[in-house]
Coordinates of C-alpha atoms in Angstrom, one line a residue:
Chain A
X359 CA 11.9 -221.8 -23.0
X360 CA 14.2 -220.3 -20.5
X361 CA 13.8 -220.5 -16.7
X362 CA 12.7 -217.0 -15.2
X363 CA 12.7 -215.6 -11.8
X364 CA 12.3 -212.9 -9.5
X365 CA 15.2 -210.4 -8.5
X366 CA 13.0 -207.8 -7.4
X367 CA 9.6 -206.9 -5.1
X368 CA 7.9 -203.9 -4.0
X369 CA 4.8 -203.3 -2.6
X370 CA 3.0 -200.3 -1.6
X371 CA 0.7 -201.0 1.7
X372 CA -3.3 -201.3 0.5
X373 CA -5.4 -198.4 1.9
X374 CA -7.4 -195.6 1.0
X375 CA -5.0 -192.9 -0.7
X376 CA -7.7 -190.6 -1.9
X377 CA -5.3 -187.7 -1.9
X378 CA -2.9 -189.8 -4.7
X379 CA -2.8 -189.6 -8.0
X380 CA -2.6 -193.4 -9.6
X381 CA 1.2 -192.0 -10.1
X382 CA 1.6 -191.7 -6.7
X383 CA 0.5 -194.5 -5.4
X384 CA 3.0 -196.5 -7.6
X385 CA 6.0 -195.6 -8.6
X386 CA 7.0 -195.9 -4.9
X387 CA 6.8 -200.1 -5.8
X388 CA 8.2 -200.1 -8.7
X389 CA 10.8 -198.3 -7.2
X390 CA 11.8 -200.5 -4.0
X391 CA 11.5 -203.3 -6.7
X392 CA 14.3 -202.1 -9.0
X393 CA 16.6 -201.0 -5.6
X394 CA 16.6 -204.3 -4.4
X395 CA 17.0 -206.1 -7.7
X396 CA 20.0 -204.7 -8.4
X397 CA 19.8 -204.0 -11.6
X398 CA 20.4 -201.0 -13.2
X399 CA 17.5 -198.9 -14.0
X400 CA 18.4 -198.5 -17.9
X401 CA 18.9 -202.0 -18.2
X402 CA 15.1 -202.5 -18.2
X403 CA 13.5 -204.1 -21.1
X404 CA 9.6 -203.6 -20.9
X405 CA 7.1 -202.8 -18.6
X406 CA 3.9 -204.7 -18.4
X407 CA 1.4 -202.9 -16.3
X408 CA -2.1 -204.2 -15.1
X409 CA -5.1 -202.0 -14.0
X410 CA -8.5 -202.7 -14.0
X411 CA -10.0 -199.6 -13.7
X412 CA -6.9 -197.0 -13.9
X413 CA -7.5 -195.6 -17.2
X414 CA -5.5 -195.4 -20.2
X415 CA -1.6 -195.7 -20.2
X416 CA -1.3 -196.3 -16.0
X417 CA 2.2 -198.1 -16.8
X418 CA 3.8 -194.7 -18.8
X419 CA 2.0 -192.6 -15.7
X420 CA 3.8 -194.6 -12.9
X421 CA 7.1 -194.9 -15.2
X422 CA 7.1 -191.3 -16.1
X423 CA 7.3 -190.6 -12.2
X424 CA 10.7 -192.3 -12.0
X425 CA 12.2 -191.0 -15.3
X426 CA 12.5 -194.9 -17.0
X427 CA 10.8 -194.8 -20.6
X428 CA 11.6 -195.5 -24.1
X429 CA 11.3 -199.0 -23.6
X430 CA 8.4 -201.0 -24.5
X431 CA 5.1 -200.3 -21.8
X432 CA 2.6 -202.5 -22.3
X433 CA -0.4 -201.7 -20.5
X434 CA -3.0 -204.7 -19.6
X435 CA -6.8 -204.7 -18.2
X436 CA -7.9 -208.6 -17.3
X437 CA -10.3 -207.4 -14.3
X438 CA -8.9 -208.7 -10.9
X439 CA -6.3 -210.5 -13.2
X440 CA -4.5 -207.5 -14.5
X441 CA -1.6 -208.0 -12.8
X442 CA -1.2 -211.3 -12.6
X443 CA -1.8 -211.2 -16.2
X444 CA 0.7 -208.7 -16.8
X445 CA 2.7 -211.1 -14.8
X446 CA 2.3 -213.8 -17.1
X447 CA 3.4 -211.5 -20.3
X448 CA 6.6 -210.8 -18.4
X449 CA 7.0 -214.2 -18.2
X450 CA 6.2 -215.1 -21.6
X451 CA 8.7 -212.5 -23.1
X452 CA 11.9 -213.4 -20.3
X453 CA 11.1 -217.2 -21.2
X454 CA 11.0 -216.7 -24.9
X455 CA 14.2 -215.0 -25.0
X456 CA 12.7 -211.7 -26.1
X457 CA 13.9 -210.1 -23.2
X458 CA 16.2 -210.6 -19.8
X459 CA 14.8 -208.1 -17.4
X460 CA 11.1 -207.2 -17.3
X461 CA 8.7 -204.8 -14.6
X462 CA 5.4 -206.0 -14.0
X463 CA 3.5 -203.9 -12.2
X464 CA -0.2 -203.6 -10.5
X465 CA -1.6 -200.2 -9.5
X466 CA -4.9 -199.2 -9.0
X467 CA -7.1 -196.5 -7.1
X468 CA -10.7 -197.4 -6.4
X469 CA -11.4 -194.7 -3.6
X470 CA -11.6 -192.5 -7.1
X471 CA -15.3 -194.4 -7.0
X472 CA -16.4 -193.1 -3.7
X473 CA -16.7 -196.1 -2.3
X474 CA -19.3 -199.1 -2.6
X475 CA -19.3 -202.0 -5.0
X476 CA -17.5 -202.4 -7.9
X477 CA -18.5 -200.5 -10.7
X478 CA -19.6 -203.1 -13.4
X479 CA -20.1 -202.1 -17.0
X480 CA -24.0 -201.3 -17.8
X481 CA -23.8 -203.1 -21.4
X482 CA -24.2 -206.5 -19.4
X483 CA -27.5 -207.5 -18.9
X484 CA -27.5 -209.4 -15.4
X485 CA -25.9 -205.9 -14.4
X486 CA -28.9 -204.0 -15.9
X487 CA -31.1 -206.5 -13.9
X488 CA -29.7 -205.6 -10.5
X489 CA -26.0 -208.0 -10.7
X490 CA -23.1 -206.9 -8.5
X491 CA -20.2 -209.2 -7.3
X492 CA -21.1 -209.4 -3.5
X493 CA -24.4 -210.8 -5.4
X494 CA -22.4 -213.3 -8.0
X495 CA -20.6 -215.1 -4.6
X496 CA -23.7 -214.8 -2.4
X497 CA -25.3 -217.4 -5.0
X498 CA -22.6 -219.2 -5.0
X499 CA -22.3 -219.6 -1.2
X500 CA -26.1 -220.0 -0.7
X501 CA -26.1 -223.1 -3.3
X502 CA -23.2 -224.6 -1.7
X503 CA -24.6 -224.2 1.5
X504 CA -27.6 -226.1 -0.3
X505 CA -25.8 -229.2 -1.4
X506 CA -23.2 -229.3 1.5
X507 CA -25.0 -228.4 4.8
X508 CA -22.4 -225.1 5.2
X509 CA -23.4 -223.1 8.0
X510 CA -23.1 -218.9 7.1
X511 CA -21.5 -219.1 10.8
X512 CA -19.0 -221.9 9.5
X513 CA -18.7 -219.7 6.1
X514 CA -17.9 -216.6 8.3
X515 CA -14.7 -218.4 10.0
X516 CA -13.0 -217.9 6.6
X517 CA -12.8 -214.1 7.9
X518 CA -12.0 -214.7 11.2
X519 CA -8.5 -216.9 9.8
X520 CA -8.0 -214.0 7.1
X521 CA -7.7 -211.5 9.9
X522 CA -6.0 -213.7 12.4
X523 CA -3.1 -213.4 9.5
X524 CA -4.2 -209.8 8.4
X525 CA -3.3 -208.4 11.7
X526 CA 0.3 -209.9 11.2
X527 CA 1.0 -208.0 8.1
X528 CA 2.0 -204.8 8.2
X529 CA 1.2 -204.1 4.8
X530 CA -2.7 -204.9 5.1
X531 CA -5.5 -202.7 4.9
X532 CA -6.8 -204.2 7.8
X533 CA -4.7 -205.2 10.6
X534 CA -7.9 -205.9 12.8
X535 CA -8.7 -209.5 14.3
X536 CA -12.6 -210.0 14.7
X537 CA -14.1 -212.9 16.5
X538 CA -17.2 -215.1 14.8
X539 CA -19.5 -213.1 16.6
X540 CA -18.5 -209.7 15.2
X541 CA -18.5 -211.6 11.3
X542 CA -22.3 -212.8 11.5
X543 CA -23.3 -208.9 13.8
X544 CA -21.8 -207.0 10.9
X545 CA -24.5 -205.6 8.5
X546 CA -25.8 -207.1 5.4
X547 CA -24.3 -206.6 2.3
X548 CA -25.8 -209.8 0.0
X549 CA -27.7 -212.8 2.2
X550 CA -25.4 -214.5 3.5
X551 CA -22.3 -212.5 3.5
X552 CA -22.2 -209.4 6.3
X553 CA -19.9 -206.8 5.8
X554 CA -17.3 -209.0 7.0
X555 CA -17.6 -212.0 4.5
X556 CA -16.4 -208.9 1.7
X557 CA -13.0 -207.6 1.1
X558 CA -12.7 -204.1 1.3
X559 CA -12.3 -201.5 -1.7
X560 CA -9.0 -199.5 -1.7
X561 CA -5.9 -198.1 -3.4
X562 CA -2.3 -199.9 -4.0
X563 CA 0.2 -201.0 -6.0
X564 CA 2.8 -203.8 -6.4
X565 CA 5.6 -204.0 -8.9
X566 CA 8.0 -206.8 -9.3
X567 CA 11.2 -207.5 -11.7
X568 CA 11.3 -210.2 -13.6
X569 CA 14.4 -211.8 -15.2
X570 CA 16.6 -215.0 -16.9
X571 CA 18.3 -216.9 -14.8
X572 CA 21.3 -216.1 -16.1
X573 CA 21.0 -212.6 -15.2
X574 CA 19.3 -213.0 -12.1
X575 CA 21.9 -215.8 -10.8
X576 CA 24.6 -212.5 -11.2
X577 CA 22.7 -210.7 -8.7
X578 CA 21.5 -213.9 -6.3
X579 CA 22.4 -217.1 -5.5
X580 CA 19.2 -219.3 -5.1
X581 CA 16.7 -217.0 -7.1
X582 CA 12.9 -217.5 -6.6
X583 CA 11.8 -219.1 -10.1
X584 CA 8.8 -218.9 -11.3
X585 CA 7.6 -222.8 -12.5
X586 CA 4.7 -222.0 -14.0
X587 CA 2.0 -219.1 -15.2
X588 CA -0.8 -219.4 -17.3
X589 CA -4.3 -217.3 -18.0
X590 CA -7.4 -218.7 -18.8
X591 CA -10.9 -217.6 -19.0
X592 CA -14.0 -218.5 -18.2
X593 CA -16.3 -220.7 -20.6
X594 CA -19.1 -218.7 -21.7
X595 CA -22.9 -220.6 -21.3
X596 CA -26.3 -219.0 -20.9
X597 CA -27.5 -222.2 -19.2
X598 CA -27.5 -223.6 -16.2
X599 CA -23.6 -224.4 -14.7
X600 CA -22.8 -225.5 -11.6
X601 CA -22.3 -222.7 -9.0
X602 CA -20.2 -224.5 -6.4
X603 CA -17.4 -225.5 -8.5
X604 CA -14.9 -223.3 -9.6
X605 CA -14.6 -224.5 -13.3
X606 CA -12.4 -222.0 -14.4
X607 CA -9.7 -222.1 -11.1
X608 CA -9.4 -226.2 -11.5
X609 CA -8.8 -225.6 -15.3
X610 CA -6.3 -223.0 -14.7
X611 CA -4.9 -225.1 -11.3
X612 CA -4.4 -228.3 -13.7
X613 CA -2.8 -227.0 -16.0
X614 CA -0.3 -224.7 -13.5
X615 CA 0.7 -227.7 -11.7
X616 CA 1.3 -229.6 -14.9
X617 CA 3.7 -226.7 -16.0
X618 CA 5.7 -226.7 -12.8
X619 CA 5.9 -230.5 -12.5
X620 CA 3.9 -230.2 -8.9
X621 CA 0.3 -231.1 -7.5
X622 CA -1.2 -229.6 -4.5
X623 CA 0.6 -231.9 -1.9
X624 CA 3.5 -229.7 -3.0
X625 CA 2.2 -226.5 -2.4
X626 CA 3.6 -224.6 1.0
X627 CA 2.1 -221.5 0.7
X628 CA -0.8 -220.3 -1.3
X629 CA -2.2 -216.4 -2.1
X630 CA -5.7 -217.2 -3.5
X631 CA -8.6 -215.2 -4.7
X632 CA -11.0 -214.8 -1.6
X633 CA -12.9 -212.1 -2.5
X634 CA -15.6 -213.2 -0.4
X635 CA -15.6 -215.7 2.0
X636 CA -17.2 -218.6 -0.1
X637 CA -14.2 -218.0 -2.7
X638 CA -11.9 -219.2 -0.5
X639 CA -13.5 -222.7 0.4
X640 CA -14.4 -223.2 -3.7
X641 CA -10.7 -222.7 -4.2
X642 CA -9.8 -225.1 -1.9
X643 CA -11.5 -227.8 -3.5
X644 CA -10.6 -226.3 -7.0
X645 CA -6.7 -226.6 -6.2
X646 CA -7.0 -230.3 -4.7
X647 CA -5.9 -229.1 -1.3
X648 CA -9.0 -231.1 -0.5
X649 CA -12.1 -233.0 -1.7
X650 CA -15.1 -231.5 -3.0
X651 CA -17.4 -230.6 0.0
X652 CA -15.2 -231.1 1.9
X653 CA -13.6 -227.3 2.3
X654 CA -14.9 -226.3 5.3
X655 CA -13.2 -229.3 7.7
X656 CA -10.0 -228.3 6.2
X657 CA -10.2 -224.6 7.4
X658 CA -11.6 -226.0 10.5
X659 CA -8.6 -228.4 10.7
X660 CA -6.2 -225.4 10.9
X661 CA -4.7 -226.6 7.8
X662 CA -4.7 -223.7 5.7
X663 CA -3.7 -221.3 9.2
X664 CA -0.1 -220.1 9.9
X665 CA 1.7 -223.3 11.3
X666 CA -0.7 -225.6 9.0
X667 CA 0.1 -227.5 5.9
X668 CA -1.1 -225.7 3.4
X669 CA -0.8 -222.1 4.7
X670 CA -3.4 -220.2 2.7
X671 CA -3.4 -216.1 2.6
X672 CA -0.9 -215.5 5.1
X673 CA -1.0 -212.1 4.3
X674 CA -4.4 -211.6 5.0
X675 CA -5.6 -212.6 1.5
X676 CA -8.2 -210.2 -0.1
X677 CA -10.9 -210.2 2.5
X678 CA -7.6 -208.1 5.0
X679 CA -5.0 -207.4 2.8
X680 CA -7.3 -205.9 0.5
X681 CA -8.0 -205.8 -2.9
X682 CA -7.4 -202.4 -4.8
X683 CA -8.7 -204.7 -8.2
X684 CA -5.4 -204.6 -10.8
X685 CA -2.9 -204.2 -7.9
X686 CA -4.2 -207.6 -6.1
X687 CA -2.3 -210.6 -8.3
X688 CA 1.2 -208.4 -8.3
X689 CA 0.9 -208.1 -4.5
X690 CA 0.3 -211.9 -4.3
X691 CA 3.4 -212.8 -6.4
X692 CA 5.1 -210.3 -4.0
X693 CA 3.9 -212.1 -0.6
X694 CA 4.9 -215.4 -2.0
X695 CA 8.3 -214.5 -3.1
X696 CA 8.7 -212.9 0.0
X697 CA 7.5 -216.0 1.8
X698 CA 9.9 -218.4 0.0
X699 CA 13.0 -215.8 0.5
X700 CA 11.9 -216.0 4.6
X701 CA 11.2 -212.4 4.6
X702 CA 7.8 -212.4 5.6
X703 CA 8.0 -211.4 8.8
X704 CA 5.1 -212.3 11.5
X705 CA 3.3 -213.6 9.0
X706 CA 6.0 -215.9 7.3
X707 CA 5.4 -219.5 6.5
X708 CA 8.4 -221.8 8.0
X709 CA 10.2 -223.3 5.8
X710 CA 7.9 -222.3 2.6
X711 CA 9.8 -223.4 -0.6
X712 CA 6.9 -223.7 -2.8
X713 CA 4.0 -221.3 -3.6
X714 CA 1.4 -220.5 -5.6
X715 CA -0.4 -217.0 -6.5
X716 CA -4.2 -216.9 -7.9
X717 CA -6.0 -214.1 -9.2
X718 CA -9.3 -214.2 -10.9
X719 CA -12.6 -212.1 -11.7
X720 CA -14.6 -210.2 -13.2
X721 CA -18.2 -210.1 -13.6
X722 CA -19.3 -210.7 -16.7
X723 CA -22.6 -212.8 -18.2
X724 CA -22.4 -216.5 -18.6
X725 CA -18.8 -216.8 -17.7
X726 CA -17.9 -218.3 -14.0
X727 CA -15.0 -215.3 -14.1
X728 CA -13.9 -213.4 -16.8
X729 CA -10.2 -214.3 -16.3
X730 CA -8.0 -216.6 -14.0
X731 CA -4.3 -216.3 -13.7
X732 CA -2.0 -218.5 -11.8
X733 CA 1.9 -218.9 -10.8
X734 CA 3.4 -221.1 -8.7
X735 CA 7.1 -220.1 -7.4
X736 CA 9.7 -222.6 -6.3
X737 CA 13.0 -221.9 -4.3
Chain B
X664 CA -37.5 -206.8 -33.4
X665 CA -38.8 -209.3 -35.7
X666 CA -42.9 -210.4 -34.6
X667 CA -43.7 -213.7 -34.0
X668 CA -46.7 -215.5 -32.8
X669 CA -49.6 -214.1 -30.5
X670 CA -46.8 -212.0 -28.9
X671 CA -47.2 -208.3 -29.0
X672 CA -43.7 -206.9 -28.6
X673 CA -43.6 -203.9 -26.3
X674 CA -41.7 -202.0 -28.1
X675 CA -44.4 -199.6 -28.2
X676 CA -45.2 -200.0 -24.4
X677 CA -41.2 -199.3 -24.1
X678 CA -41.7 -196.3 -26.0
X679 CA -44.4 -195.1 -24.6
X680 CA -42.9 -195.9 -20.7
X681 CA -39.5 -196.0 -21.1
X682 CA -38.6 -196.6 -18.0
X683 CA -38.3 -200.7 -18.7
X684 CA -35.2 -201.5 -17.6
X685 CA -34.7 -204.3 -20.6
X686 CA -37.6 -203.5 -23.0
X687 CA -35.9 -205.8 -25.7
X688 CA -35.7 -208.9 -22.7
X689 CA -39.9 -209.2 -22.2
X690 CA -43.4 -209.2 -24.0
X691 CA -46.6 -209.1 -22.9
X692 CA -48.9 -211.8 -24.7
X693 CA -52.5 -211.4 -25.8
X694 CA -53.8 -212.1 -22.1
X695 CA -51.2 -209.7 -20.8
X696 CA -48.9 -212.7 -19.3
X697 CA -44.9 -211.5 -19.3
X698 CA -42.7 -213.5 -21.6
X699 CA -38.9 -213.6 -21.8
X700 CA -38.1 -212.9 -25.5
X701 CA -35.1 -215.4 -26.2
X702 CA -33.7 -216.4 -29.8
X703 CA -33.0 -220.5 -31.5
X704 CA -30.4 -221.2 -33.7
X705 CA -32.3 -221.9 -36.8
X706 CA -29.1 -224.2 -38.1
X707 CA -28.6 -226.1 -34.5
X708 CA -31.8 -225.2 -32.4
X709 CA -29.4 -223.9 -29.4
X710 CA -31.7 -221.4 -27.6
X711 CA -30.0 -218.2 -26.6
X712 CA -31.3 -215.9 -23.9
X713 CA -31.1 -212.7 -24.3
X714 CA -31.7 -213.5 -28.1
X715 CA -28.2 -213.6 -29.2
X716 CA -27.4 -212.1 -32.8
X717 CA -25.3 -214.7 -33.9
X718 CA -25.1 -218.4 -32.6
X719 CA -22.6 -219.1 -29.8
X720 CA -23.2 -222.9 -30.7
X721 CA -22.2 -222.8 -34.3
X722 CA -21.7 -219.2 -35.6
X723 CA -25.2 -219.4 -38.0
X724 CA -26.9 -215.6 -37.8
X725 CA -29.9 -216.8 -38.8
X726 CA -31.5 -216.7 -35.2
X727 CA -35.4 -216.3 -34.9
X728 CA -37.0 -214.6 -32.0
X729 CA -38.7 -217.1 -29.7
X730 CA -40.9 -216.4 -26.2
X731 CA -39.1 -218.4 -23.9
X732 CA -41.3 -220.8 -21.0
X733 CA -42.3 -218.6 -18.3
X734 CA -42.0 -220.9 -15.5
X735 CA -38.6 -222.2 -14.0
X736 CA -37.2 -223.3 -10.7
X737 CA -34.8 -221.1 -8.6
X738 CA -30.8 -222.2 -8.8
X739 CA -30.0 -219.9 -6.2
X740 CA -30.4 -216.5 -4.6
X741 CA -29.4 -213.5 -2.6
X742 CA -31.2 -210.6 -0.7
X743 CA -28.7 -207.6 -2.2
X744 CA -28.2 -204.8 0.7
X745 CA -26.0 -203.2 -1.5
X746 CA -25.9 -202.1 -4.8
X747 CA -25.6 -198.7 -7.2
X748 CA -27.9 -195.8 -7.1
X749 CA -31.0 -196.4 -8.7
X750 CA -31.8 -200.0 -7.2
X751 CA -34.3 -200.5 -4.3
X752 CA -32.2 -202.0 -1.3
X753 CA -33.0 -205.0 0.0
X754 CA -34.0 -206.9 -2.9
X755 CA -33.9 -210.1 -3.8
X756 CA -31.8 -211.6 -6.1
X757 CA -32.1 -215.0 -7.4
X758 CA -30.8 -217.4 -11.0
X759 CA -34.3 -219.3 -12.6
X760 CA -33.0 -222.7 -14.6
X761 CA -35.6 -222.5 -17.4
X762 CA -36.3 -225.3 -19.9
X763 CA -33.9 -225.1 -22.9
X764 CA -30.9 -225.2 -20.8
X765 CA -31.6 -221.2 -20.0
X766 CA -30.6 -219.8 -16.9
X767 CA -32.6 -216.0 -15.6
X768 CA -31.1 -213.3 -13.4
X769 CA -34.3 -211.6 -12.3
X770 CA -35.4 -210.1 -9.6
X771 CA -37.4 -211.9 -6.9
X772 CA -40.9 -211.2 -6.0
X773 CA -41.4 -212.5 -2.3
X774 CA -40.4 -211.9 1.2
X775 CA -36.8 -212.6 1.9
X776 CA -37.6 -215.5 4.3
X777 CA -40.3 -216.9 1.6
X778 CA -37.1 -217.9 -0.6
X779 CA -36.2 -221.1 -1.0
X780 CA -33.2 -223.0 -3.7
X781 CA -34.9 -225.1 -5.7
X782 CA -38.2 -223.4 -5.6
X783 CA -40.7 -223.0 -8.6
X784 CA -40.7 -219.7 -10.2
X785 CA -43.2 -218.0 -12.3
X786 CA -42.5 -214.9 -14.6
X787 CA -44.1 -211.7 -13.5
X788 CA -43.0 -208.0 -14.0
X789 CA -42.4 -205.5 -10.9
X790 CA -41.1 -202.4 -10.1
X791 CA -37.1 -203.2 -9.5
X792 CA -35.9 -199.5 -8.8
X793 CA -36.2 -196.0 -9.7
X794 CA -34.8 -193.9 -12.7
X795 CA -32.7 -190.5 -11.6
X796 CA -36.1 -188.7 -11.3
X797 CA -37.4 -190.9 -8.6
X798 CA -39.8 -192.4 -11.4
X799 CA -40.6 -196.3 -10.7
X800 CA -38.1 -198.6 -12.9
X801 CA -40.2 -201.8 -13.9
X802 CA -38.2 -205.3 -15.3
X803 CA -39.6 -208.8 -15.6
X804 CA -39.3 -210.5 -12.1
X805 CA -40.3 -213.9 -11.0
X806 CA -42.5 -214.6 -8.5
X807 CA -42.8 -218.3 -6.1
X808 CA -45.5 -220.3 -7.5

């Protein structure tokens, strides 16, 4: 397998474009991605492009825009994992030798819904008995306040850090601080989360470019590599599983860090999954950054704040960046790369050198997610 | 659906209302008491709910129709404030562990602050929302015991 890294990033801020065609909203990534790489536009191999809920051929749409086809555009729907997944297929194809320069690329619209919650497909039957994901997490986060004595005040300081970084990155959907008080005064969307324990529904894209080291070491020095990337998915049961672990992350986690030779000590910088506020705390204890139950001192601790140990979301993270579904994994790799070049900004992560990206989802019966994807980056 | 038992299978109660949200899910026995309608492998016994058409156990598609208990204890819940057209906002949301390793997603049938995790739940069937016409949408529920 050959090492692969990162020559190029582009990300399109997360918002409400209603007025955009899924087009629109993405070539403008793909493009900065392919200006700073470098490369030359015709020298691209393949595209992989993840959407969740774009519709058919979203990669040729966004491509088209920019004139760069004929090569092979693989399109990919993995729920919040699109592009992270389509991340991973990049991977596999740069490491295998199949090819030396690859676009991934996340794009999605969801203000095409009208707002609300995500719309979940009507064959499932928890959905046809009244399921939606604010729902799925709320159970989660009301067990685990069960066994471990979590407060929904205590769960709602997950928001409060997420917008204490949110409002440092210019490229969130909400750049907004809001104290504790405003979290728990918000209105109810599922017992226990208020409106501010959600991430918010939008529109965005991310692209990056992928490529050998060989090639990428002619355009940069000390290339971001990517050390590891793996999908799973979830284990499908109709009985009982336990709601306050995240099964399918610490699968997924494990076998990352075995892949890039790292555990969670390592880890600088993280971009995980917080959907909802309890996601964030799971993952904790799913990655090893601590012990189970134990998630809550180490947000308290300021660990996992700008300035802490294990910086988690500096970019806001779902619950501020946003999370326009397939766009969300690409625009985590992006932050992270971005993070170990030192080009964060306000938001950067001193001396970051290795991070990790996590993006999973996707309501489905009897699975804990549908799909999990992780990469950890290394500089 | 194959009959089995003392259970009268409402598919003709589905026809004749269809405004069941699952008809296929729930039966009504001879005294009228709601039961869940599961499946057992008839190679492995793994119980299946909804009946599943071929075993996720061991592959075998010889599955017969079994009524499953009707009483469970409550895993977790959530009062939903927000959800798609057709459901009744607030409701309560909540997973029933039933015997047979068999975990429910049903809706709740008490007051939000009568909810409690680990609770015991027993079936019941409720009005859970509303079809496009405004008609009443009915589902098996569960209810505190």
């Amino acid at each position: 397998m050959r090492e692969v890294c990162v020559i190029g990033t582009g990300l399109v801020s997360f918002g409400k474009y209603p007025d955009k065609t899924l087009a629109e909203i993405g070539w403008p990534a793909v493009r900065e991605a392919i200006v700073e790489s470098g490369i030359q536009p015709k020298s691209i191999d393949a595209v992989y492009c993840g959407s969740a809920l774009g519709g058919m051929l979203s990669g040729q749409r966004v491509m088209k825009s920019l004139g760069l086809t004929g090569m092979s555009i693989i399109n990919i729907e993995n729920a919040c994992s699109s592009s992270s997944s389509a991340l991973a297929e990049a991977w596999t194809a740069v490491s295998s030798g199949r090819h030396d320069i690859v676009v991934v690329i996340g794009v999605e619209k969801l203000t095409k819904f009208g707002g609300g919650t995500l719309p979940l497909e009507n064959e499932d039957w928890e959905v046809n008995q009244g399921m939606v994901m604010p729902a799925l997490y709320a159970m989660r986060a009301r067990r685990y306040m069960h066994e471990y004595g979590l407060t929904a005040r205590q769960l709602g300081e997950v928001s409060v850090k997420a917008h204490e970084h949110g409002a440092l990155n210019p490229n969130a959907q909400i750049r907004k601080r809001v104290s504790i008080e405003e979290v728990m005064a918000s209105r109810p969307v599922a017992d226990p989360f208020t409106l501010w324990h959600c991430c918010p529904t939008g529109d965005g894209a991310a692209a990056l470019v992928i490529a050998s080291a060989e090639v990428a070491r002619q355009n940069k020095a000390d290339p971001v590599r990517v050390t590891a990337s793996e999908v799973t998915s979830g284990v499908y049961t109709n009985g009982y599983r336990d709601m306050t672990w995240a099964e399918l992350t610490a699968r997924g986690a494990k076998e990352a860090y075995e892949m890039a030779g790292v555990g969670p000590d390592d880890i600088d910088v993280a971009e995980i999954h917080d959907a909802f506020t309890i996601a964030e705390l799971m993952y904790y204890e799913a990655f090893g950054f601590c012990e189970r139950g134990h998630a809550y001192e180490l947000l308290s601790s300021g660990a996992t704040s700008l300035g802490g140990d294990i910086c988690v979301n500096p970019s806001g993270g779902l619950l501020s960046r946003g999370h326009p579904v397939g766009a969300t994994g690409a625009a985590q790799a992006v932050e992270i790369v971005r993070q170990l070049e030192g080009r964060a900004g306000a938001h950067q992560v001193e001396g970051a050198r290795v991070g990790l990206a996590h993006a999973t989802g996707g309501g489905i019966a009897g699975l804990d997610h549908g799909a999990c994807s992780i990469h950890i980056f290394a500089r | 659906m194959k009959k089995s038992g003392t259970l009268v299978f409402n598919q003709a109660a589905a026809d004749a209302d269809p405004r069941f949200v699952a008809p296929d899910l729930v039966a009504l026995d001879a005294k009228g008491t709601p039961r869940l309608i599961g499946g057992r492998c008839r190679k492995c016994d793994a119980v299946s709910f909804p009946r599943a058409a071929v075993c996720t156990n061991c592959l075998s598609e010889d599955i017969e129709t079994v009524e499953l208990a009707h009483e469970g204890t409550l895993y977790s819940y959530s009062i939903v404030h927000q959800a798609p057209k057709g459901w009744t906002v607030p409701y309560a949301l909540g997973y029933v562990d039933m015997p047979s390793n068999i975990r429910v997603l049903a809706h709740l049938d008490a007051p939000a602050d009568k909810i409690t995790v680990n609770m015991p739940m027993r079936l019941s069937v409720g009005v859970v929302g509303a079809d496009p016409s405004g008609a009443p949408l009915l589902s098996y529920t569960f209810t505190p015991v």
